[in-house]
PDB file of C-alpha atoms and ligand atoms in Angstrom:
ATOM      1  CA  MET A 597      -2.556   5.146 -23.279  1.00  0.00           C
ATOM      2  CA  SER A 598      -4.861   5.110 -26.032  1.00  0.00           C
ATOM      3  CA  ILE A 599      -7.981   2.946 -26.323  1.00  0.00           C
ATOM      4  CA  SER A 600      -6.962   0.671 -29.096  1.00  0.00           C
ATOM      5  CA  ALA A 601      -3.629  -0.208 -27.699  1.00  0.00           C
ATOM      6  CA  LEU A 602      -3.076  -3.996 -27.347  1.00  0.00           C
ATOM      7  CA  ARG A 603      -3.445  -5.512 -23.747  1.00  0.00           C
ATOM      8  CA  ALA A 604      -0.711  -7.190 -22.347  1.00  0.00           C
ATOM      9  CA  VAL A 605       0.224  -8.939 -19.260  1.00  0.00           C
ATOM     10  CA  VAL A 606       4.260  -9.238 -18.379  1.00  0.00           C
ATOM     11  CA  LEU A 607       5.625 -12.224 -16.382  1.00  0.00           C
ATOM     12  CA  ILE A 608       8.872 -11.843 -14.638  1.00  0.00           C
ATOM     13  CA  SER A 609      11.036 -13.440 -11.820  1.00  0.00           C
ATOM     14  CA  GLY A 610      13.563 -10.994 -10.982  1.00  0.00           C
ATOM     15  CA  ARG A 611      15.009  -7.575 -11.962  1.00  0.00           C
ATOM     16  CA  GLY A 612      12.571  -6.343 -14.485  1.00  0.00           C
ATOM     17  CA  SER A 613      15.229  -4.392 -16.814  1.00  0.00           C
ATOM     18  CA  ASN A 614      13.136  -5.976 -20.133  1.00  0.00           C
ATOM     19  CA  LEU A 615       9.982  -5.006 -18.457  1.00  0.00           C
ATOM     20  CA  GLN A 616      11.314  -1.375 -18.237  1.00  0.00           C
ATOM     21  CA  SER A 617      12.493  -1.175 -21.599  1.00  0.00           C
ATOM     22  CA  LEU A 618       8.571  -2.025 -22.439  1.00  0.00           C
ATOM     23  CA  ILE A 619       7.017   0.472 -19.765  1.00  0.00           C
ATOM     24  CA  ASP A 620       9.775   3.265 -21.288  1.00  0.00           C
ATOM     25  CA  ALA A 621       8.787   2.536 -25.108  1.00  0.00           C
ATOM     26  CA  VAL A 622       4.987   2.792 -24.147  1.00  0.00           C
ATOM     27  CA  ARG A 623       5.959   5.673 -22.061  1.00  0.00           C
ATOM     28  CA  ASP A 624       7.879   7.436 -24.875  1.00  0.00           C
ATOM     29  CA  GLY A 625       5.070   6.802 -27.434  1.00  0.00           C
ATOM     30  CA  ARG A 626       7.181   4.028 -29.461  1.00  0.00           C
ATOM     31  CA  LEU A 627       4.661   1.395 -28.423  1.00  0.00           C
ATOM     32  CA  ALA A 628       0.539   1.246 -27.936  1.00  0.00           C
ATOM     33  CA  LEU A 629       0.299  -1.251 -25.813  1.00  0.00           C
ATOM     34  CA  ASP A 630      -1.765  -1.330 -22.436  1.00  0.00           C
ATOM     35  CA  ILE A 631       0.325  -3.022 -19.936  1.00  0.00           C
ATOM     36  CA  ARG A 632      -2.675  -4.604 -17.939  1.00  0.00           C
ATOM     37  CA  ALA A 633      -0.192  -6.362 -15.120  1.00  0.00           C
ATOM     38  CA  VAL A 634       2.700  -7.686 -14.281  1.00  0.00           C
ATOM     39  CA  ILE A 635       2.855 -11.082 -12.682  1.00  0.00           C
ATOM     40  CA  SER A 636       6.091 -12.528 -10.647  1.00  0.00           C
ATOM     41  CA  ASN A 637       6.589 -15.930  -9.801  1.00  0.00           C
ATOM     42  CA  VAL A 638       8.805 -14.771  -7.230  1.00  0.00           C
ATOM     43  CA  PRO A 639       7.606 -12.352  -4.519  1.00  0.00           C
ATOM     44  CA  GLY A 640       9.379  -9.127  -3.784  1.00  0.00           C
ATOM     45  CA  ALA A 641      10.801  -9.410  -7.264  1.00  0.00           C
ATOM     46  CA  ALA A 642      12.446  -5.820  -8.319  1.00  0.00           C
ATOM     47  CA  GLY A 643      10.266  -5.502 -11.115  1.00  0.00           C
ATOM     48  CA  LEU A 644       7.438  -5.474  -9.255  1.00  0.00           C
ATOM     49  CA  ARG A 645       8.081  -2.066  -7.965  1.00  0.00           C
ATOM     50  CA  ARG A 646       9.197  -0.807 -11.421  1.00  0.00           C
ATOM     51  CA  ALA A 647       5.263  -2.171 -12.275  1.00  0.00           C
ATOM     52  CA  GLU A 648       4.063   0.139  -9.683  1.00  0.00           C
ATOM     53  CA  ALA A 649       6.409   3.097 -10.134  1.00  0.00           C
ATOM     54  CA  ALA A 650       4.252   3.228 -13.525  1.00  0.00           C
ATOM     55  CA  GLY A 651       1.043   2.766 -12.173  1.00  0.00           C
ATOM     56  CA  ILE A 652       0.720  -0.591 -13.532  1.00  0.00           C
ATOM     57  CA  GLU A 653      -1.202  -3.476 -11.241  1.00  0.00           C
ATOM     58  CA  SER A 654       1.704  -5.782  -9.808  1.00  0.00           C
ATOM     59  CA  LEU A 655       1.413  -9.085  -8.672  1.00  0.00           C
ATOM     60  CA  ALA A 656       2.965 -11.917  -7.394  1.00  0.00           C
ATOM     61  CA  LEU A 657       2.054 -15.459  -7.456  1.00  0.00           C
ATOM     62  CA  ASP A 658       4.492 -17.670  -5.657  1.00  0.00           C
ATOM     63  CA  HIS A 659       5.048 -21.324  -7.822  1.00  0.00           C
ATOM     64  CA  ARG A 660       6.166 -22.835  -4.481  1.00  0.00           C
ATOM     65  CA  GLU A 661       2.696 -22.325  -3.113  1.00  0.00           C
ATOM     66  CA  PHE A 662       1.820 -24.878  -5.515  1.00  0.00           C
ATOM     67  CA  SER A 663       2.969 -28.628  -5.545  1.00  0.00           C
ATOM     68  CA  LEU A 664       1.932 -29.325  -9.057  1.00  0.00           C
ATOM     69  CA  ARG A 665       3.223 -27.306 -12.027  1.00  0.00           C
ATOM     70  CA  GLU A 666      -0.184 -27.310 -13.743  1.00  0.00           C
ATOM     71  CA  ASP A 667      -1.722 -26.105 -10.964  1.00  0.00           C
ATOM     72  CA  PHE A 668       0.596 -23.161 -11.023  1.00  0.00           C
ATOM     73  CA  ASP A 669       0.037 -22.632 -14.952  1.00  0.00           C
ATOM     74  CA  SER A 670      -3.835 -22.767 -14.315  1.00  0.00           C
ATOM     75  CA  ALA A 671      -3.839 -19.914 -11.823  1.00  0.00           C
ATOM     76  CA  LEU A 672      -1.388 -17.763 -13.766  1.00  0.00           C
ATOM     77  CA  ALA A 673      -3.594 -18.524 -16.783  1.00  0.00           C
ATOM     78  CA  ARG A 674      -6.621 -17.449 -14.928  1.00  0.00           C
ATOM     79  CA  ARG A 675      -5.002 -14.192 -13.836  1.00  0.00           C
ATOM     80  CA  VAL A 676      -3.557 -13.384 -17.429  1.00  0.00           C
ATOM     81  CA  ASP A 677      -7.156 -14.041 -19.136  1.00  0.00           C
ATOM     82  CA  GLU A 678      -8.958 -11.940 -16.123  1.00  0.00           C
ATOM     83  CA  ARG A 679      -6.970  -9.258 -17.345  1.00  0.00           C
ATOM     84  CA  ARG A 680      -8.192  -9.808 -21.025  1.00  0.00           C
ATOM     85  CA  ALA A 681      -4.413 -10.182 -22.259  1.00  0.00           C
ATOM     86  CA  GLU A 682      -4.095 -10.426 -26.118  1.00  0.00           C
ATOM     87  CA  LEU A 683      -0.275 -11.041 -25.650  1.00  0.00           C
ATOM     88  CA  VAL A 684       1.819 -12.266 -23.238  1.00  0.00           C
ATOM     89  CA  LEU A 685       5.405 -11.453 -22.630  1.00  0.00           C
ATOM     90  CA  LEU A 686       7.859 -12.899 -21.215  1.00  0.00           C
ATOM     91  CA  ALA A 687      10.380 -10.987 -19.485  1.00  0.00           C
ATOM     92  CA  GLY A 688      13.423 -12.765 -17.419  1.00  0.00           C
ATOM     93  CA  PHE A 689      10.423 -15.335 -16.547  1.00  0.00           C
ATOM     94  CA  MET A 690      12.231 -18.368 -15.339  1.00  0.00           C
ATOM     95  CA  ARG A 691       9.495 -20.932 -14.921  1.00  0.00           C
ATOM     96  CA  ILE A 692       9.119 -23.283 -17.451  1.00  0.00           C
ATOM     97  CA  LEU A 693       5.623 -23.419 -18.375  1.00  0.00           C
ATOM     98  CA  GLY A 694       3.890 -26.658 -19.335  1.00  0.00           C
ATOM     99  CA  PRO A 695       2.346 -27.585 -22.716  1.00  0.00           C
ATOM    100  CA  ALA A 696      -1.189 -26.359 -21.598  1.00  0.00           C
ATOM    101  CA  PHE A 697      -0.268 -22.851 -20.729  1.00  0.00           C
ATOM    102  CA  VAL A 698       1.705 -22.426 -23.752  1.00  0.00           C
ATOM    103  CA  SER A 699      -0.976 -24.091 -26.181  1.00  0.00           C
ATOM    104  CA  ARG A 700      -3.563 -21.681 -24.727  1.00  0.00           C
ATOM    105  CA  TYR A 701      -1.572 -18.668 -25.602  1.00  0.00           C
ATOM    106  CA  ASP A 702      -0.115 -19.975 -28.809  1.00  0.00           C
ATOM    107  CA  GLY A 703       0.828 -17.050 -31.097  1.00  0.00           C
ATOM    108  CA  ARG A 704       0.743 -14.564 -28.944  1.00  0.00           C
ATOM    109  CA  LEU A 705       3.085 -15.734 -26.125  1.00  0.00           C
ATOM    110  CA  MET A 706       6.890 -14.196 -26.079  1.00  0.00           C
ATOM    111  CA  ASN A 707      10.376 -14.434 -25.110  1.00  0.00           C
ATOM    112  CA  ILE A 708      13.250 -13.119 -24.795  1.00  0.00           C
ATOM    113  CA  HIS A 709      16.251 -15.036 -24.220  1.00  0.00           C
ATOM    114  CA  PRO A 710      20.128 -14.020 -23.788  1.00  0.00           C
ATOM    115  CA  SER A 711      21.646 -15.801 -26.634  1.00  0.00           C
ATOM    116  CA  LEU A 712      21.531 -16.344 -30.538  1.00  0.00           C
ATOM    117  CA  LEU A 713      19.299 -19.328 -30.568  1.00  0.00           C
ATOM    118  CA  PRO A 714      19.249 -22.248 -31.187  1.00  0.00           C
ATOM    119  CA  ALA A 715      22.678 -21.799 -29.825  1.00  0.00           C
ATOM    120  CA  PHE A 716      22.634 -21.777 -25.525  1.00  0.00           C
ATOM    121  CA  PRO A 717      18.962 -22.467 -24.761  1.00  0.00           C
ATOM    122  CA  GLY A 718      18.717 -22.699 -21.192  1.00  0.00           C
ATOM    123  CA  LEU A 719      20.587 -21.202 -18.040  1.00  0.00           C
ATOM    124  CA  ASP A 720      23.778 -19.388 -17.914  1.00  0.00           C
ATOM    125  CA  THR A 721      24.358 -18.608 -21.398  1.00  0.00           C
ATOM    126  CA  HIS A 722      27.028 -15.741 -21.612  1.00  0.00           C
ATOM    127  CA  ARG A 723      29.230 -17.995 -19.636  1.00  0.00           C
ATOM    128  CA  ARG A 724      28.497 -20.826 -21.941  1.00  0.00           C
ATOM    129  CA  ALA A 725      29.214 -18.651 -24.792  1.00  0.00           C
ATOM    130  CA  LEU A 726      32.473 -17.571 -23.748  1.00  0.00           C
ATOM    131  CA  GLU A 727      33.447 -21.312 -22.957  1.00  0.00           C
ATOM    132  CA  ALA A 728      32.297 -22.417 -26.624  1.00  0.00           C
ATOM    133  CA  GLY A 729      34.823 -19.487 -28.143  1.00  0.00           C
ATOM    134  CA  VAL A 730      32.222 -18.300 -29.978  1.00  0.00           C
ATOM    135  CA  ALA A 731      33.092 -14.970 -31.706  1.00  0.00           C
ATOM    136  CA  VAL A 732      29.453 -13.595 -31.953  1.00  0.00           C
ATOM    137  CA  HIS A 733      26.777 -13.891 -29.010  1.00  0.00           C
ATOM    138  CA  GLY A 734      23.353 -12.122 -28.519  1.00  0.00           C
ATOM    139  CA  ALA A 735      19.661 -12.062 -27.838  1.00  0.00           C
ATOM    140  CA  THR A 736      16.568 -13.625 -29.214  1.00  0.00           C
ATOM    141  CA  VAL A 737      12.931 -12.580 -29.194  1.00  0.00           C
ATOM    142  CA  HIS A 738      10.948 -15.800 -30.159  1.00  0.00           C
ATOM    143  CA  PHE A 739       7.573 -17.092 -29.723  1.00  0.00           C
ATOM    144  CA  VAL A 740       6.839 -19.777 -27.204  1.00  0.00           C
ATOM    145  CA  THR A 741       6.183 -23.228 -27.868  1.00  0.00           C
ATOM    146  CA  PRO A 742       6.363 -26.204 -25.943  1.00  0.00           C
ATOM    147  CA  ARG A 743      10.088 -26.927 -26.674  1.00  0.00           C
ATOM    148  CA  LEU A 744      12.322 -24.721 -24.494  1.00  0.00           C
ATOM    149  CA  ASP A 745      13.684 -21.908 -26.150  1.00  0.00           C
ATOM    150  CA  GLY A 746      12.839 -23.561 -29.374  1.00  0.00           C
ATOM    151  CA  GLY A 747      10.131 -21.596 -30.695  1.00  0.00           C
ATOM    152  CA  PRO A 748       9.887 -19.286 -34.420  1.00  0.00           C
ATOM    153  CA  ILE A 749      12.340 -16.299 -33.728  1.00  0.00           C
ATOM    154  CA  ILE A 750      11.432 -12.913 -34.687  1.00  0.00           C
ATOM    155  CA  VAL A 751      14.334 -10.892 -34.261  1.00  0.00           C
ATOM    156  CA  GLN A 752      17.797 -11.074 -32.890  1.00  0.00           C
ATOM    157  CA  ALA A 753      20.744  -8.847 -32.319  1.00  0.00           C
ATOM    158  CA  ALA A 754      24.350 -10.160 -32.307  1.00  0.00           C
ATOM    159  CA  VAL A 755      26.881  -8.727 -30.177  1.00  0.00           C
ATOM    160  CA  GLU A 756      30.750  -9.173 -30.552  1.00  0.00           C
ATOM    161  CA  VAL A 757      32.567 -11.062 -27.725  1.00  0.00           C
ATOM    162  CA  ARG A 758      35.922  -9.212 -26.897  1.00  0.00           C
ATOM    163  CA  PRO A 759      39.181 -10.378 -25.670  1.00  0.00           C
ATOM    164  CA  GLY A 760      39.063 -10.682 -22.032  1.00  0.00           C
ATOM    165  CA  ASP A 761      35.155 -10.867 -21.567  1.00  0.00           C
ATOM    166  CA  THR A 762      33.991 -11.810 -18.614  1.00  0.00           C
ATOM    167  CA  PRO A 763      30.201 -13.268 -18.415  1.00  0.00           C
ATOM    168  CA  GLU A 764      29.230 -10.122 -16.612  1.00  0.00           C
ATOM    169  CA  ALA A 765      30.936  -7.875 -19.280  1.00  0.00           C
ATOM    170  CA  LEU A 766      29.204  -9.768 -22.373  1.00  0.00           C
ATOM    171  CA  ALA A 767      26.073  -9.977 -20.442  1.00  0.00           C
ATOM    172  CA  ALA A 768      25.843  -6.160 -19.897  1.00  0.00           C
ATOM    173  CA  ARG A 769      26.198  -5.876 -23.526  1.00  0.00           C
ATOM    174  CA  VAL A 770      23.555  -8.016 -24.567  1.00  0.00           C
ATOM    175  CA  LEU A 771      21.376  -6.551 -22.473  1.00  0.00           C
ATOM    176  CA  VAL A 772      21.542  -3.516 -24.153  1.00  0.00           C
ATOM    177  CA  GLU A 773      20.423  -5.250 -27.348  1.00  0.00           C
ATOM    178  CA  GLU A 774      17.734  -6.976 -25.010  1.00  0.00           C
ATOM    179  CA  HIS A 775      16.121  -3.487 -24.391  1.00  0.00           C
ATOM    180  CA  ARG A 776      16.537  -2.554 -28.339  1.00  0.00           C
ATOM    181  CA  ILE A 777      14.786  -5.662 -29.916  1.00  0.00           C
ATOM    182  CA  TYR A 778      12.190  -6.614 -27.197  1.00  0.00           C
ATOM    183  CA  PRO A 779      10.088  -3.245 -27.833  1.00  0.00           C
ATOM    184  CA  LEU A 780      10.649  -3.686 -31.460  1.00  0.00           C
ATOM    185  CA  ALA A 781       9.088  -7.208 -31.813  1.00  0.00           C
ATOM    186  CA  VAL A 782       6.465  -6.436 -29.608  1.00  0.00           C
ATOM    187  CA  LYS A 783       5.645  -3.193 -32.030  1.00  0.00           C
ATOM    188  CA  TRP A 784       5.737  -5.402 -34.749  1.00  0.00           C
ATOM    189  CA  PHE A 785       3.136  -7.517 -32.823  1.00  0.00           C
ATOM    190  CA  THR A 786       0.973  -4.833 -31.935  1.00  0.00           C
ATOM    191  CA  GLU A 787       1.082  -3.344 -35.710  1.00  0.00           C
ATOM    192  CA  GLY A 788      -0.381  -6.875 -37.014  1.00  0.00           C
ATOM    193  CA  ARG A 789       2.992  -7.325 -39.384  1.00  0.00           C
ATOM    194  CA  LEU A 790       3.984 -10.740 -37.638  1.00  0.00           C
ATOM    195  CA  SER A 791       2.684 -13.928 -38.672  1.00  0.00           C
ATOM    196  CA  ILE A 792       3.504 -17.623 -38.068  1.00  0.00           C
ATOM    197  CA  ARG A 793       3.649 -20.362 -40.760  1.00  0.00           C
ATOM    198  CA  ASP A 794       5.059 -23.915 -40.733  1.00  0.00           C
ATOM    199  CA  GLY A 795       7.175 -23.008 -37.407  1.00  0.00           C
ATOM    200  CA  ARG A 796       8.592 -19.775 -39.199  1.00  0.00           C
ATOM    201  CA  VAL A 797       7.829 -16.352 -38.478  1.00  0.00           C
ATOM    202  CA  PHE A 798       7.051 -13.491 -41.497  1.00  0.00           C
ATOM    203  CA  ARG A 799       7.100  -9.844 -41.290  1.00  0.00           C
ATOM    204  CA  ASP A 800       4.916  -7.970 -43.750  1.00  0.00           C
ATOM    205  CA  GLY A 801       4.604 -11.306 -45.546  1.00  0.00           C
ATOM    206  CA  ARG A 802       8.357 -12.061 -45.974  1.00  0.00           C
ATOM    207  CA  PRO A 803      10.168 -14.497 -43.733  1.00  0.00           C
ATOM    208  CA  VAL A 804      12.518 -12.795 -40.889  1.00  0.00           C
ATOM    209  CA  ARG A 805      15.361 -15.395 -41.739  1.00  0.00           C
TER     210      ARG A 805
HETATM  211  C1  GAR B1434      16.910 -11.481 -19.177  1.00  0.00           C
HETATM  212  O1  GAR B1434      19.090 -11.165 -19.684  1.00  0.00           O
HETATM  213  C2  GAR B1434      16.792 -12.326 -20.181  1.00  0.00           C
HETATM  214  O2  GAR B1434      17.072 -12.187 -21.026  1.00  0.00           O
HETATM  215  C3  GAR B1434      16.645 -13.559 -19.250  1.00  0.00           C
HETATM  216  O3  GAR B1434      16.746 -13.325 -18.196  1.00  0.00           O
HETATM  217  C4  GAR B1434      17.408 -12.028 -18.048  1.00  0.00           C
HETATM  218  C5  GAR B1434      16.152 -11.200 -17.298  1.00  0.00           C
HETATM  219  O4  GAR B1434      16.497  -9.233 -16.717  1.00  0.00           O
HETATM  220  N1  GAR B1434      15.935 -14.443 -19.510  1.00  0.00           N
HETATM  221  C6  GAR B1434      15.931 -15.780 -19.505  1.00  0.00           C
HETATM  222  O5  GAR B1434      17.006 -16.320 -19.413  1.00  0.00           O
HETATM  223  C7  GAR B1434      14.925 -16.894 -20.060  1.00  0.00           C
HETATM  224  N2  GAR B1434      15.524 -17.858 -19.961  1.00  0.00           N
HETATM  225  P1  GAR B1434      15.283  -8.350 -16.733  1.00  0.00           P
HETATM  226  O6  GAR B1434      14.806  -9.416 -15.437  1.00  0.00           O
HETATM  227  O7  GAR B1434      16.550  -7.459 -15.974  1.00  0.00           O
HETATM  228  O8  GAR B1434      14.588  -8.595 -18.012  1.00  0.00           O
END
């Protein structure tokens, strides 16, 4: 880890395969990121063990211990700030974050979502894509705003839907793309190449779409 690597905290809820793609990119020297901590709102999430295996601090903050969403969000923000994170990465984090949390990290809070947004925000995206009969599906990395899965898009990757696809088969192919584009988007951020103007992302000064 170089001293100049950007400090990040990764938030997860489960398996942590996108977290792993970031860890691998750092390990392979493709990404100058100092992952200060991985925080899960689900105690025992498999992704926490991936963090531990990589020598990264891992902690659980169980949302069920908070009766108010804002209290959970404040406790989470405290932990993020204690680690002086410059970037907050949602990687399969399945809690909605309130407007105070989102605005606190405005322009430095990213999410990966398993669809080609604005199509299929929310949950169960692969089944819904198949039911809608789309020919193309995919994944999106975007900055987070208070609108659920509605923030400025940084990068997308498309996957063809095949005849006879199941949600699981489609999810597996989309996941391969997720693991490619999340480290890429984070790399652009660490290189200072991304900016947001009028709700659109620019890379190297040019609109990404
Ligand atoms: C990923 O497919 C991610 O895009 C999705 O959850 C999965 C987490 O997998 N995120 C969302 O649906 C966010 N609303 P992972 O824990 O193996 O990275």
